[in-house]
Amino acid sequence: MIRLSLIHGPNLNLLGIREADIYGTDSFDDINRKIKQRGQECGLEVRIFQSNHEGEIVDAIQDARQWADGIIINPGALTHYSYSIRDALAAVRLPVIEVHVSNVHAREEFRRHSVVSPIVVGQIVGMGTYGYLLALDAMRHIVEQSHM
Ligand code: DQA
């Protein structure tokens, strides 16, 4: 079974409440339920973690090294400036997919730059929370290819 760590960064626990015009109305719990359900349908074990604290996210990334085949991460605003998250992702040497619910390229200038993107396999951006489900499918493909 393929095992994935899915990490939500700061403020993503407020999905469904926060700026619904940008991030949609699905609640955080609903989104996680859909992720788990899709994971089960695809034969993936998905462990979901959320934190508003940079260091805890670094710890979760390091922890994934012990058990996960890949990491799906939406680092929230930390995307734009967290070198510690980037370094942790690079250190664990697992395939990483970066997800953003909103189209960060169509918003404020500071959101266009990701310090994480140079070390990820790819990004899924602007597809709403459906982007997480796309990421599951993409990651399964990436991990299966790497085992062939
Ligand atoms: C986000 C985009 C970031 O710029 C923002 O700070 C977030 C959410 C997204 O999913 O669209 O918290 O990562």
XYZ file of N, CA and C and ligand atoms in Angstrom:
457
model
N 0.846 -1.206 0.000
C 0.000 0.000 0.000
C 0.882 1.257 0.000
N 0.499 2.210 -0.851
C 1.248 3.473 -0.904
C 0.804 4.360 0.263
N 1.778 4.930 0.939
C 1.451 5.747 2.115
C 1.857 7.208 1.893
N 0.914 8.093 2.102
C 1.154 9.515 1.828
C 0.921 10.367 3.071
N 1.770 11.378 3.192
C 1.566 12.390 4.225
C 0.970 13.623 3.551
N -0.190 14.048 4.017
C -0.812 15.249 3.458
C -0.804 16.328 4.537
N -0.117 17.420 4.247
C 0.128 18.442 5.269
C -0.536 19.762 4.862
N -1.371 20.269 5.760
C -2.005 21.576 5.574
C -1.293 22.581 6.482
N -0.917 23.714 5.921
C -0.243 24.745 6.700
C -1.199 25.707 7.388
N -0.670 26.859 7.813
C -1.420 27.824 8.615
C -2.718 28.284 7.961
N -3.732 28.398 8.777
C -5.050 28.954 8.420
C -5.897 28.042 7.536
N -5.331 26.929 7.110
C -6.128 26.037 6.258
C -7.170 25.276 7.066
N -7.011 25.251 8.391
C -8.065 24.696 9.242
C -9.338 25.545 9.168
N -9.220 26.760 8.630
C -10.392 27.636 8.503
C -11.047 27.548 7.127
N -10.658 26.567 6.330
C -11.317 26.403 5.027
C -12.812 26.243 5.244
N -13.580 26.887 4.360
C -15.034 26.861 4.501
C -15.563 28.066 5.272
N -14.699 28.635 6.117
C -15.083 29.800 6.934
C -14.354 31.023 6.381
N -13.093 30.787 6.041
C -12.181 31.848 5.645
C -12.402 32.250 4.189
N -12.622 33.538 3.899
C -12.685 34.070 2.531
C -13.284 33.044 1.542
N -14.540 32.697 1.778
C -15.184 31.623 1.003
C -15.219 31.929 -0.497
N -15.202 33.220 -0.847
C -15.192 33.578 -2.278
C -13.891 33.123 -2.948
N -12.833 33.010 -2.164
C -11.539 32.583 -2.714
C -11.319 31.082 -2.502
N -11.635 30.605 -1.307
C -11.264 29.231 -0.945
C -12.424 28.232 -0.970
N -13.649 28.721 -1.237
C -14.788 27.807 -1.321
C -15.466 27.609 0.021
N -16.556 26.869 -0.012
C -17.404 26.727 1.182
C -17.292 25.351 1.849
N -16.559 24.431 1.236
C -16.370 23.125 1.875
C -15.607 23.296 3.177
N -16.086 22.683 4.234
C -15.383 22.832 5.510
C -14.100 21.990 5.498
N -13.212 22.331 6.402
C -11.944 21.608 6.524
C -12.199 20.122 6.782
N -13.157 19.839 7.650
C -13.463 18.427 7.952
C -14.017 17.707 6.726
N -14.886 18.391 5.969
C -15.440 17.783 4.742
C -14.325 17.456 3.747
N -13.413 18.399 3.597
C -12.312 18.200 2.645
C -11.469 16.997 3.064
N -11.171 16.934 4.352
C -10.349 15.808 4.826
C -11.081 14.485 4.678
N -12.403 14.514 4.869
C -13.199 13.293 4.671
C -13.097 12.838 3.215
N -13.218 13.806 2.298
C -13.134 13.464 0.862
C -11.744 12.933 0.505
N -10.723 13.524 1.106
C -9.353 13.059 0.844
C -9.199 11.610 1.313
N -9.675 11.342 2.522
C -9.561 9.980 3.085
C -10.327 8.985 2.217
N -11.532 9.391 1.824
C -12.390 8.503 1.031
C -11.743 8.196 -0.318
N -11.254 9.258 -0.989
C -10.608 9.032 -2.285
C -9.359 8.179 -2.120
N -8.633 8.429 -1.033
C -7.444 7.631 -0.756
C -7.796 6.154 -0.661
N -8.831 5.857 0.102
C -9.251 4.448 0.268
C -9.633 3.839 -1.075
N -10.370 4.608 -1.882
C -10.804 4.107 -3.202
C -9.607 3.796 -4.099
N -8.529 4.562 -3.914
C -7.346 4.395 -4.772
C -6.291 3.497 -4.138
N -6.595 2.900 -2.998
C -5.611 2.044 -2.339
C -4.450 2.820 -1.737
N -4.732 4.012 -1.241
C -3.680 4.825 -0.612
C -3.982 4.970 0.870
N -2.938 4.900 1.682
C -3.121 5.296 3.081
C -2.683 6.751 3.183
N -3.601 7.615 3.597
C -3.287 9.050 3.669
C -3.378 9.497 5.121
N -2.279 9.990 5.648
C -2.294 10.558 6.997
C -2.307 12.075 6.848
N -3.278 12.708 7.495
C -3.482 14.155 7.328
C -3.021 14.890 8.581
N -2.292 15.973 8.351
C -1.779 16.779 9.466
C -1.996 18.251 9.134
N -2.411 19.024 10.126
C -2.504 20.480 9.938
C -1.846 21.173 11.113
N -1.123 22.246 10.814
C -0.595 23.061 11.908
C -0.483 24.512 11.464
N -0.636 25.387 12.447
C -0.417 26.818 12.208
C 1.018 27.218 12.548
N 1.858 26.219 12.889
C 3.199 26.522 13.386
C 4.272 25.920 12.475
N 5.147 26.766 12.029
C 6.179 26.360 11.071
C 6.997 25.169 11.570
N 7.452 25.233 12.829
C 8.310 24.163 13.362
C 7.590 22.822 13.405
N 6.300 22.860 13.706
C 5.535 21.596 13.737
C 5.421 21.009 12.329
N 5.357 21.873 11.347
C 5.288 21.380 9.960
C 6.638 20.772 9.568
N 7.719 21.415 9.983
C 9.052 20.835 9.745
C 9.136 19.459 10.398
N 8.644 19.345 11.635
C 8.657 18.042 12.329
C 7.840 17.005 11.557
N 6.683 17.405 11.057
C 5.824 16.453 10.326
C 6.510 15.996 9.035
N 7.219 16.899 8.390
C 7.944 16.533 7.154
C 9.063 15.547 7.494
N 9.795 15.854 8.561
C 10.881 14.937 8.954
C 10.333 13.574 9.350
N 9.190 13.578 10.020
C 8.570 12.327 10.451
C 8.172 11.468 9.246
N 7.716 12.117 8.183
C 7.271 11.383 6.983
C 8.399 10.538 6.401
N 9.636 10.958 6.634
C 10.799 10.213 6.144
C 10.793 8.765 6.650
N 10.209 8.576 7.850
C 10.214 7.242 8.465
C 9.222 6.287 7.816
N 8.183 6.817 7.180
C 7.105 5.907 6.775
C 6.445 6.211 5.423
N 6.563 7.451 4.932
C 5.737 7.826 3.761
C 6.463 7.585 2.442
N 5.659 7.393 1.394
C 6.203 7.287 0.032
C 6.179 8.638 -0.683
N 5.427 9.585 -0.151
C 5.352 10.896 -0.785
C 4.650 11.881 0.121
N 4.834 13.161 -0.187
C 4.230 14.234 0.610
C 3.419 15.145 -0.305
N 2.183 15.412 0.121
C 1.355 16.432 -0.531
C 1.235 17.559 0.479
N 1.602 18.761 0.061
C 1.609 19.858 1.049
C 1.042 21.147 0.468
N 0.176 21.771 1.271
C -0.220 23.157 1.022
C 0.357 23.953 2.184
N 1.480 24.615 1.973
C 2.115 25.301 3.099
C 1.453 26.636 3.463
N 0.320 26.982 2.819
C -0.338 28.262 3.118
C 0.630 29.401 2.842
N 0.553 30.435 3.667
C 1.409 31.605 3.439
C 2.896 31.280 3.601
N 3.214 30.199 4.315
C 4.623 29.816 4.480
C 5.270 29.466 3.137
N 4.438 29.125 2.169
C 4.909 28.853 0.805
C 5.849 29.951 0.312
N 5.504 31.170 0.691
C 6.146 32.327 0.064
C 7.459 32.728 0.736
N 7.733 32.161 1.920
C 8.957 32.622 2.601
C 9.632 31.610 3.521
N 9.095 30.383 3.649
C 9.683 29.482 4.651
C 10.816 28.625 4.073
N 12.039 29.055 4.335
C 13.194 28.258 3.893
C 13.329 26.990 4.734
N 12.814 27.017 5.978
C 12.941 25.796 6.794
C 12.032 24.692 6.255
N 10.874 25.061 5.737
C 10.004 24.040 5.135
C 10.622 23.548 3.827
N 11.125 24.451 3.056
C 11.792 24.023 1.817
C 12.955 23.073 2.124
N 13.799 23.444 3.091
C 14.958 22.601 3.419
C 14.521 21.235 3.937
N 13.460 21.213 4.745
C 12.965 19.933 5.271
C 12.469 19.058 4.120
N 11.742 19.641 3.198
C 11.230 18.866 2.053
C 12.388 18.335 1.207
N 13.406 19.156 1.034
C 14.557 18.704 0.251
C 15.303 17.598 0.992
N 15.370 17.702 2.315
C 16.146 16.750 3.118
C 15.551 15.351 3.098
N 14.224 15.248 3.089
C 13.618 13.918 3.232
C 13.659 13.099 1.942
N 13.941 13.751 0.840
C 14.108 13.039 -0.438
C 12.904 12.187 -0.815
N 11.725 12.701 -0.546
C 10.495 12.047 -0.996
C 9.895 12.901 -2.105
N 9.115 12.294 -3.024
C 8.429 13.133 -4.001
C 7.408 14.038 -3.294
N 7.351 15.290 -3.710
C 6.461 16.281 -3.085
C 5.580 16.918 -4.148
N 4.295 17.026 -3.846
C 3.386 17.828 -4.678
C 2.894 18.993 -3.835
N 2.995 20.189 -4.410
C 2.549 21.426 -3.748
C 1.149 21.758 -4.262
N 0.236 21.971 -3.333
C -1.154 22.292 -3.711
C -1.506 23.683 -3.203
N -2.182 24.456 -4.052
C -2.828 25.702 -3.602
C -4.263 25.691 -4.065
N -5.151 25.955 -3.144
C -6.581 25.938 -3.447
C -6.910 27.051 -4.438
N -6.391 28.236 -4.175
C -6.677 29.386 -5.040
C -5.638 29.483 -6.154
N -5.966 30.273 -7.160
C -4.983 30.548 -8.213
C -4.066 31.663 -7.725
N -2.959 31.259 -7.123
C -2.048 32.232 -6.500
C -1.477 33.226 -7.517
N -1.492 32.848 -8.790
C -0.928 33.731 -9.828
C -1.877 34.862 -10.203
N -3.137 34.716 -9.812
C -4.137 35.737 -10.156
C -4.430 36.648 -8.961
N -3.585 36.547 -7.926
C -3.852 37.311 -6.701
C -2.733 38.321 -6.456
N -2.473 38.630 -5.188
C -1.434 39.631 -4.890
C -0.075 39.137 -5.387
N 0.774 40.094 -5.674
C 2.113 39.813 -6.205
C 2.891 38.827 -5.300
N 2.816 39.019 -3.966
C 3.652 38.191 -3.084
C 3.290 36.711 -3.156
N 2.068 36.402 -3.628
C 1.653 34.997 -3.693
C 2.199 34.277 -4.927
N 2.760 35.042 -5.858
C 3.238 34.412 -7.096
C 4.537 33.669 -6.896
N 5.250 33.994 -5.810
C 6.551 33.357 -5.607
C 6.438 32.274 -4.534
N 6.909 31.074 -4.887
C 6.960 29.978 -3.925
C 8.412 29.599 -3.724
N 8.868 29.568 -2.458
C 10.245 29.130 -2.194
C 10.332 27.605 -2.211
N 9.188 26.955 -2.238
C 9.116 25.494 -2.200
C 9.162 24.894 -3.606
N 8.597 25.601 -4.557
C 8.368 24.996 -5.882
C 9.629 24.467 -6.574
N 10.827 25.047 -6.357
C 11.991 24.478 -7.054
C 12.320 23.035 -6.655
N 11.855 22.592 -5.482
C 12.223 21.229 -5.064
C 11.024 20.261 -5.081
N 9.897 20.679 -5.643
C 8.754 19.761 -5.733
C 8.695 19.136 -7.122
N 7.954 18.029 -7.216
C 7.750 17.410 -8.527
C 6.851 18.316 -9.358
N 5.797 18.833 -8.736
C 4.886 19.716 -9.459
C 3.917 20.400 -8.522
N 3.179 21.344 -9.093
C 2.200 22.117 -8.327
C 0.803 21.886 -8.899
N -0.197 21.925 -8.036
C -1.596 21.960 -8.484
C -2.193 23.226 -7.866
N -2.608 24.122 -8.727
C -2.952 25.480 -8.293
C -4.291 25.892 -8.891
N -5.156 26.491 -8.059
C -6.358 27.131 -8.593
C -7.507 26.195 -8.913
N -7.412 24.942 -8.496
C -8.480 23.971 -8.780
C -9.426 23.828 -7.592
N -9.358 24.772 -6.671
C -10.175 24.654 -5.465
C -9.703 23.467 -4.647
N -10.552 23.020 -3.739
C -10.141 21.915 -2.877
C -10.087 20.589 -3.643
N -10.669 20.562 -4.838
C -10.533 19.379 -5.699
C -9.060 19.111 -6.026
N -8.248 20.152 -5.927
C -6.812 20.012 -6.173
C -6.167 18.940 -5.298
N -6.684 18.766 -4.069
C -6.111 17.727 -3.193
C -6.370 16.335 -3.764
N -7.560 16.169 -4.367
C -7.895 14.855 -4.932
C -7.060 14.598 -6.185
N -6.856 15.644 -6.965
C -5.971 15.514 -8.135
C -4.565 15.127 -7.684
N -4.140 15.715 -6.584
C -2.784 15.438 -6.078
C -2.638 13.983 -5.652
N -3.706 13.398 -5.086
C -3.637 11.984 -4.683
C -3.378 11.108 -5.904
N -4.141 11.387 -6.952
C -4.017 10.615 -8.184
C -2.618 10.773 -8.787
N -2.155 12.018 -8.823
C -0.830 12.295 -9.401
C 0.266 11.621 -8.581
N 0.129 11.664 -7.258
C 1.178 11.084 -6.414
C 1.207 9.567 -6.541
N 0.026 8.972 -6.661
C 0.000 7.515 -6.842
C 0.770 7.152 -8.119
N 0.513 7.902 -9.180
C 1.200 7.670 -10.450
C 2.724 7.823 -10.290
N 3.140 8.884 -9.610
C 4.577 9.150 -9.426
C 5.243 8.018 -8.639
N 4.600 7.584 -7.547
C 5.199 6.541 -6.707
C 5.241 5.220 -7.472
N 4.154 4.898 -8.180
C 4.133 3.644 -8.949
C 5.230 3.645 -10.016
N 5.396 4.753 -10.693
C 6.447 4.847 -11.731
C 7.830 4.622 -11.126
N 8.034 5.173 -9.913
C 9.358 5.085 -9.300
C 9.668 3.657 -8.838
N 8.616 2.829 -8.665
C 8.836 1.442 -8.229
C 8.973 0.481 -9.414
N 8.791 1.003 -10.637
C 8.830 0.103 -11.804
C 10.269 -0.202 -12.228
C -2.949 29.174 -0.298
C -2.415 30.445 -0.948
C -1.517 31.227 0.001
O -1.040 32.409 -0.613
C -2.301 31.604 1.244
O -1.470 32.282 2.152
C -2.970 30.443 1.870
C -3.632 29.470 1.021
C -3.956 28.436 -1.205
O -4.238 27.287 -0.910
O -4.498 29.015 -2.153
O -3.039 30.335 3.089
O -1.851 28.296 -0.071
